[in-house]
Amino acid sequence: MVHSGKSIVFIGFMGAGKTTVGKLVAQKLNRKFIDTDEVIEKELNMPIPLVFKKYGEKVFREKEKSVITDLSEKTNLVLSLGGGAFLQEEIRSACLSNSIVIFLDISFESWKERLDLIIDNRPVLQGKSIDETLQLYQNRQEVYTNHHIKIKVDYKNPEEIADEILATL
């Protein structure tokens, strides 16, 4: 499947390992890795938390849509999408039809163990209780069911996950 040249797109909840695993997979396949949030930050010349604060989520989501739908049409890339990107129908359908979509599935229990590592640079988590975050997690699980490949990531290191993905491809 990999030899088709289709780009690989990683989806999943924030902190599931999309960027870390994506970089490893790109390296192993000798492809270019792109974190779409980094592209948005470069194009808007500010970090995403500031985009949310200054312009609001709507402006961020519009930019996210244009960046991702454009990149999904290119070949031989490995893309890491922001955790909320797949909520947008246009992004979902562009990625599913143009790319190989891999869902990194992390349980909420396992995810909570990573919370301290990710809380500061995730604007959608700011000021949320653990119950509100669980609600966000559950709401997003439904959109993540739209994928080509699902990989459980609980208690696996990035190298193991990347190797499992390569074996699956």
mmCIF file of N, CA, C and O in Angstrom, residues 34-81:
data_model
loop_
_atom_site.group_PDB
_atom_site.id
_atom_site.type_symbol
_atom_site.label_atom_id
_atom_site.label_comp_id
_atom_site.label_asym_id
_atom_site.label_seq_id
_atom_site.Cartn_x
_atom_site.Cartn_y
_atom_site.Cartn_z
ATOM 1 N N ILE A 34 5.597 16.361 8.082
ATOM 2 C CA ILE A 34 5.034 17.704 8.297
ATOM 3 C C ILE A 34 4.019 17.652 9.425
ATOM 4 O O ILE A 34 3.056 16.886 9.383
ATOM 5 N N ASP A 35 4.252 18.471 10.444
ATOM 6 C CA ASP A 35 3.272 18.671 11.515
ATOM 7 C C ASP A 35 2.421 19.857 11.053
ATOM 8 O O ASP A 35 2.928 20.973 10.924
ATOM 9 N N THR A 36 1.144 19.612 10.779
ATOM 10 C CA THR A 36 0.310 20.673 10.194
ATOM 11 C C THR A 36 0.155 21.860 11.142
ATOM 12 O O THR A 36 0.025 22.991 10.691
ATOM 13 N N ASP A 37 0.194 21.616 12.459
ATOM 14 C CA ASP A 37 0.124 22.741 13.399
ATOM 15 C C ASP A 37 1.339 23.665 13.235
ATOM 16 O O ASP A 37 1.217 24.885 13.329
ATOM 17 N N GLU A 38 2.506 23.077 12.967
ATOM 18 C CA GLU A 38 3.712 23.895 12.757
ATOM 19 C C GLU A 38 3.594 24.737 11.492
ATOM 20 O O GLU A 38 4.046 25.880 11.453
ATOM 21 N N VAL A 39 2.985 24.174 10.445
ATOM 22 C CA VAL A 39 2.784 24.918 9.201
ATOM 23 C C VAL A 39 1.876 26.124 9.472
ATOM 24 O O VAL A 39 2.154 27.242 9.033
ATOM 25 N N ILE A 40 0.804 25.886 10.222
ATOM 26 C CA ILE A 40 -0.137 26.963 10.557
ATOM 27 C C ILE A 40 0.572 28.047 11.377
ATOM 28 O O ILE A 40 0.412 29.245 11.105
ATOM 29 N N GLU A 41 1.377 27.628 12.340
ATOM 30 C CA GLU A 41 2.119 28.596 13.162
ATOM 31 C C GLU A 41 3.048 29.446 12.305
ATOM 32 O O GLU A 41 3.136 30.664 12.486
ATOM 33 N N LYS A 42 3.732 28.805 11.344
ATOM 34 C CA LYS A 42 4.638 29.546 10.453
ATOM 35 C C LYS A 42 3.865 30.531 9.589
ATOM 36 O O LYS A 42 4.252 31.682 9.436
ATOM 37 N N GLU A 43 2.760 30.045 9.009
ATOM 38 C CA GLU A 43 1.995 30.902 8.102
ATOM 39 C C GLU A 43 1.354 32.083 8.827
ATOM 40 O O GLU A 43 1.246 33.162 8.265
ATOM 41 N N LEU A 44 0.920 31.870 10.066
ATOM 42 C CA LEU A 44 0.297 32.955 10.829
ATOM 43 C C LEU A 44 1.309 33.692 11.702
ATOM 44 O O LEU A 44 0.974 34.681 12.360
ATOM 45 N N ASN A 45 2.545 33.186 11.702
ATOM 46 C CA ASN A 45 3.639 33.815 12.426
ATOM 47 C C ASN A 45 3.378 33.968 13.933
ATOM 48 O O ASN A 45 3.703 34.996 14.522
ATOM 49 N N MET A 46 2.744 32.953 14.517
ATOM 50 C CA MET A 46 2.520 32.942 15.967
ATOM 51 C C MET A 46 2.146 31.542 16.423
ATOM 52 O O MET A 46 1.633 30.752 15.633
ATOM 53 N N PRO A 47 2.415 31.238 17.700
ATOM 54 C CA PRO A 47 2.042 29.915 18.209
ATOM 55 C C PRO A 47 0.523 29.745 18.261
ATOM 56 O O PRO A 47 -0.214 30.727 18.425
ATOM 57 N N ILE A 48 0.070 28.486 18.126
ATOM 58 C CA ILE A 48 -1.365 28.211 18.083
ATOM 59 C C ILE A 48 -2.136 28.742 19.293
ATOM 60 O O ILE A 48 -3.200 29.327 19.121
ATOM 61 N N PRO A 49 -1.610 28.595 20.533
ATOM 62 C CA PRO A 49 -2.366 29.167 21.660
ATOM 63 C C PRO A 49 -2.655 30.665 21.467
ATOM 64 O O PRO A 49 -3.726 31.153 21.825
ATOM 65 N N LEU A 50 -1.698 31.381 20.851
ATOM 66 C CA LEU A 50 -1.895 32.812 20.598
ATOM 67 C C LEU A 50 -2.920 33.047 19.487
ATOM 68 O O LEU A 50 -3.707 33.998 19.550
ATOM 69 N N VAL A 51 -2.934 32.167 18.479
ATOM 70 C CA VAL A 51 -3.937 32.265 17.405
ATOM 71 C C VAL A 51 -5.335 32.154 18.021
ATOM 72 O O VAL A 51 -6.220 32.959 17.730
ATOM 73 N N PHE A 52 -5.523 31.163 18.906
ATOM 74 C CA PHE A 52 -6.808 30.976 19.583
ATOM 75 C C PHE A 52 -7.181 32.233 20.366
ATOM 76 O O PHE A 52 -8.309 32.703 20.310
ATOM 77 N N LYS A 53 -6.208 32.763 21.099
ATOM 78 C CA LYS A 53 -6.443 33.916 21.971
ATOM 79 C C LYS A 53 -6.751 35.179 21.169
ATOM 80 O O LYS A 53 -7.669 35.922 21.481
ATOM 81 N N LYS A 54 -5.953 35.402 20.115
ATOM 82 C CA LYS A 54 -6.052 36.634 19.339
ATOM 83 C C LYS A 54 -7.196 36.623 18.331
ATOM 84 O O LYS A 54 -7.896 37.606 18.159
ATOM 85 N N TYR A 55 -7.369 35.487 17.622
ATOM 86 C CA TYR A 55 -8.345 35.420 16.532
ATOM 87 C C TYR A 55 -9.518 34.487 16.798
ATOM 88 O O TYR A 55 -10.514 34.517 16.079
ATOM 89 N N GLY A 56 -9.354 33.581 17.761
ATOM 90 C CA GLY A 56 -10.428 32.637 18.054
ATOM 91 C C GLY A 56 -10.263 31.326 17.311
ATOM 92 O O GLY A 56 -9.485 31.215 16.356
ATOM 93 N N GLU A 57 -11.033 30.332 17.739
ATOM 94 C CA GLU A 57 -10.924 29.000 17.165
ATOM 95 C C GLU A 57 -11.376 28.962 15.705
ATOM 96 O O GLU A 57 -10.823 28.231 14.892
ATOM 97 N N LYS A 58 -12.375 29.782 15.350
ATOM 98 C CA LYS A 58 -12.917 29.767 13.985
ATOM 99 C C LYS A 58 -11.828 30.088 12.950
ATOM 100 O O LYS A 58 -11.699 29.404 11.940
ATOM 101 N N VAL A 59 -11.031 31.124 13.221
ATOM 102 C CA VAL A 59 -9.957 31.513 12.301
ATOM 103 C C VAL A 59 -8.919 30.389 12.213
ATOM 104 O O VAL A 59 -8.462 30.031 11.122
ATOM 105 N N PHE A 60 -8.591 29.809 13.372
ATOM 106 C CA PHE A 60 -7.638 28.694 13.377
ATOM 107 C C PHE A 60 -8.157 27.534 12.534
ATOM 108 O O PHE A 60 -7.439 26.977 11.717
ATOM 109 N N ARG A 61 -9.431 27.171 12.718
ATOM 110 C CA ARG A 61 -9.997 26.021 11.991
ATOM 111 C C ARG A 61 -10.038 26.272 10.484
ATOM 112 O O ARG A 61 -9.842 25.353 9.684
ATOM 113 N N GLU A 62 -10.293 27.511 10.065
ATOM 114 C CA GLU A 62 -10.290 27.840 8.628
ATOM 115 C C GLU A 62 -8.896 27.637 8.044
ATOM 116 O O GLU A 62 -8.731 27.065 6.972
ATOM 117 N N LYS A 63 -7.894 28.138 8.754
ATOM 118 C CA LYS A 63 -6.500 28.012 8.302
ATOM 119 C C LYS A 63 -6.109 26.532 8.261
ATOM 120 O O LYS A 63 -5.479 26.061 7.310
ATOM 121 N N GLU A 64 -6.511 25.811 9.307
ATOM 122 C CA GLU A 64 -6.226 24.384 9.407
ATOM 123 C C GLU A 64 -6.799 23.646 8.194
ATOM 124 O O GLU A 64 -6.136 22.810 7.585
ATOM 125 N N LYS A 65 -8.032 23.996 7.830
ATOM 126 C CA LYS A 65 -8.697 23.342 6.695
ATOM 127 C C LYS A 65 -7.929 23.589 5.400
ATOM 128 O O LYS A 65 -7.677 22.655 4.639
ATOM 129 N N SER A 66 -7.525 24.819 5.140
ATOM 130 C CA SER A 66 -6.837 25.105 3.878
ATOM 131 C C SER A 66 -5.468 24.419 3.834
ATOM 132 O O SER A 66 -5.089 23.848 2.812
ATOM 133 N N VAL A 67 -4.742 24.435 4.944
ATOM 134 C CA VAL A 67 -3.417 23.799 4.985
ATOM 135 C C VAL A 67 -3.530 22.290 4.768
ATOM 136 O O VAL A 67 -2.830 21.713 3.938
ATOM 137 N N ILE A 68 -4.430 21.642 5.516
ATOM 138 C CA ILE A 68 -4.515 20.175 5.463
ATOM 139 C C ILE A 68 -5.099 19.669 4.151
ATOM 140 O O ILE A 68 -4.594 18.704 3.574
ATOM 141 N N THR A 69 -6.149 20.313 3.651
ATOM 142 C CA THR A 69 -6.725 19.829 2.386
ATOM 143 C C THR A 69 -5.697 19.965 1.257
ATOM 144 O O THR A 69 -5.585 19.087 0.409
ATOM 145 N N ASP A 70 -4.895 21.027 1.292
ATOM 146 C CA ASP A 70 -3.840 21.211 0.293
ATOM 147 C C ASP A 70 -2.769 20.117 0.431
ATOM 148 O O ASP A 70 -2.404 19.460 -0.542
ATOM 149 N N LEU A 71 -2.272 19.907 1.654
ATOM 150 C CA LEU A 71 -1.214 18.915 1.869
ATOM 151 C C LEU A 71 -1.678 17.485 1.596
ATOM 152 O O LEU A 71 -0.886 16.660 1.138
ATOM 153 N N SER A 72 -2.950 17.199 1.859
ATOM 154 C CA SER A 72 -3.450 15.827 1.671
ATOM 155 C C SER A 72 -3.403 15.399 0.201
ATOM 156 O O SER A 72 -3.402 14.215 -0.103
ATOM 157 N N GLU A 73 -3.358 16.359 -0.698
ATOM 158 C CA GLU A 73 -3.322 16.054 -2.130
ATOM 159 C C GLU A 73 -1.915 15.767 -2.647
ATOM 160 O O GLU A 73 -1.734 15.282 -3.746
ATOM 161 N N LYS A 74 -0.920 16.085 -1.829
ATOM 162 C CA LYS A 74 0.464 15.841 -2.237
ATOM 163 C C LYS A 74 0.833 14.379 -1.955
ATOM 164 O O LYS A 74 0.155 13.705 -1.194
ATOM 165 N N THR A 75 1.905 13.910 -2.588
ATOM 166 C CA THR A 75 2.293 12.510 -2.419
ATOM 167 C C THR A 75 3.543 12.372 -1.552
ATOM 168 O O THR A 75 4.304 13.326 -1.382
ATOM 169 N N ASN A 76 3.713 11.160 -1.031
ATOM 170 C CA ASN A 76 4.920 10.771 -0.289
ATOM 171 C C ASN A 76 5.245 11.630 0.930
ATOM 172 O O ASN A 76 6.409 11.805 1.268
ATOM 173 N N LEU A 77 4.222 12.155 1.578
ATOM 174 C CA LEU A 77 4.427 12.906 2.823
ATOM 175 C C LEU A 77 3.919 12.073 3.992
ATOM 176 O O LEU A 77 3.147 11.140 3.814
ATOM 177 N N VAL A 78 4.353 12.440 5.186
ATOM 178 C CA VAL A 78 3.774 11.923 6.418
ATOM 179 C C VAL A 78 3.306 13.142 7.194
ATOM 180 O O VAL A 78 4.099 14.037 7.495
ATOM 181 N N LEU A 79 1.989 13.201 7.440
ATOM 182 C CA LEU A 79 1.393 14.367 8.099
ATOM 183 C C LEU A 79 0.869 14.017 9.482
ATOM 184 O O LEU A 79 0.242 12.979 9.665
ATOM 185 N N SER A 80 1.108 14.921 10.409
ATOM 186 C CA SER A 80 0.523 14.812 11.735
ATOM 187 C C SER A 80 -0.498 15.936 11.846
ATOM 188 O O SER A 80 -0.157 17.112 11.683
ATOM 189 N N LEU A 81 -1.762 15.566 12.094
ATOM 190 C CA LEU A 81 -2.833 16.554 12.197
ATOM 191 C C LEU A 81 -3.093 16.910 13.656
ATOM 192 O O LEU A 81 -2.910 16.077 14.537
#
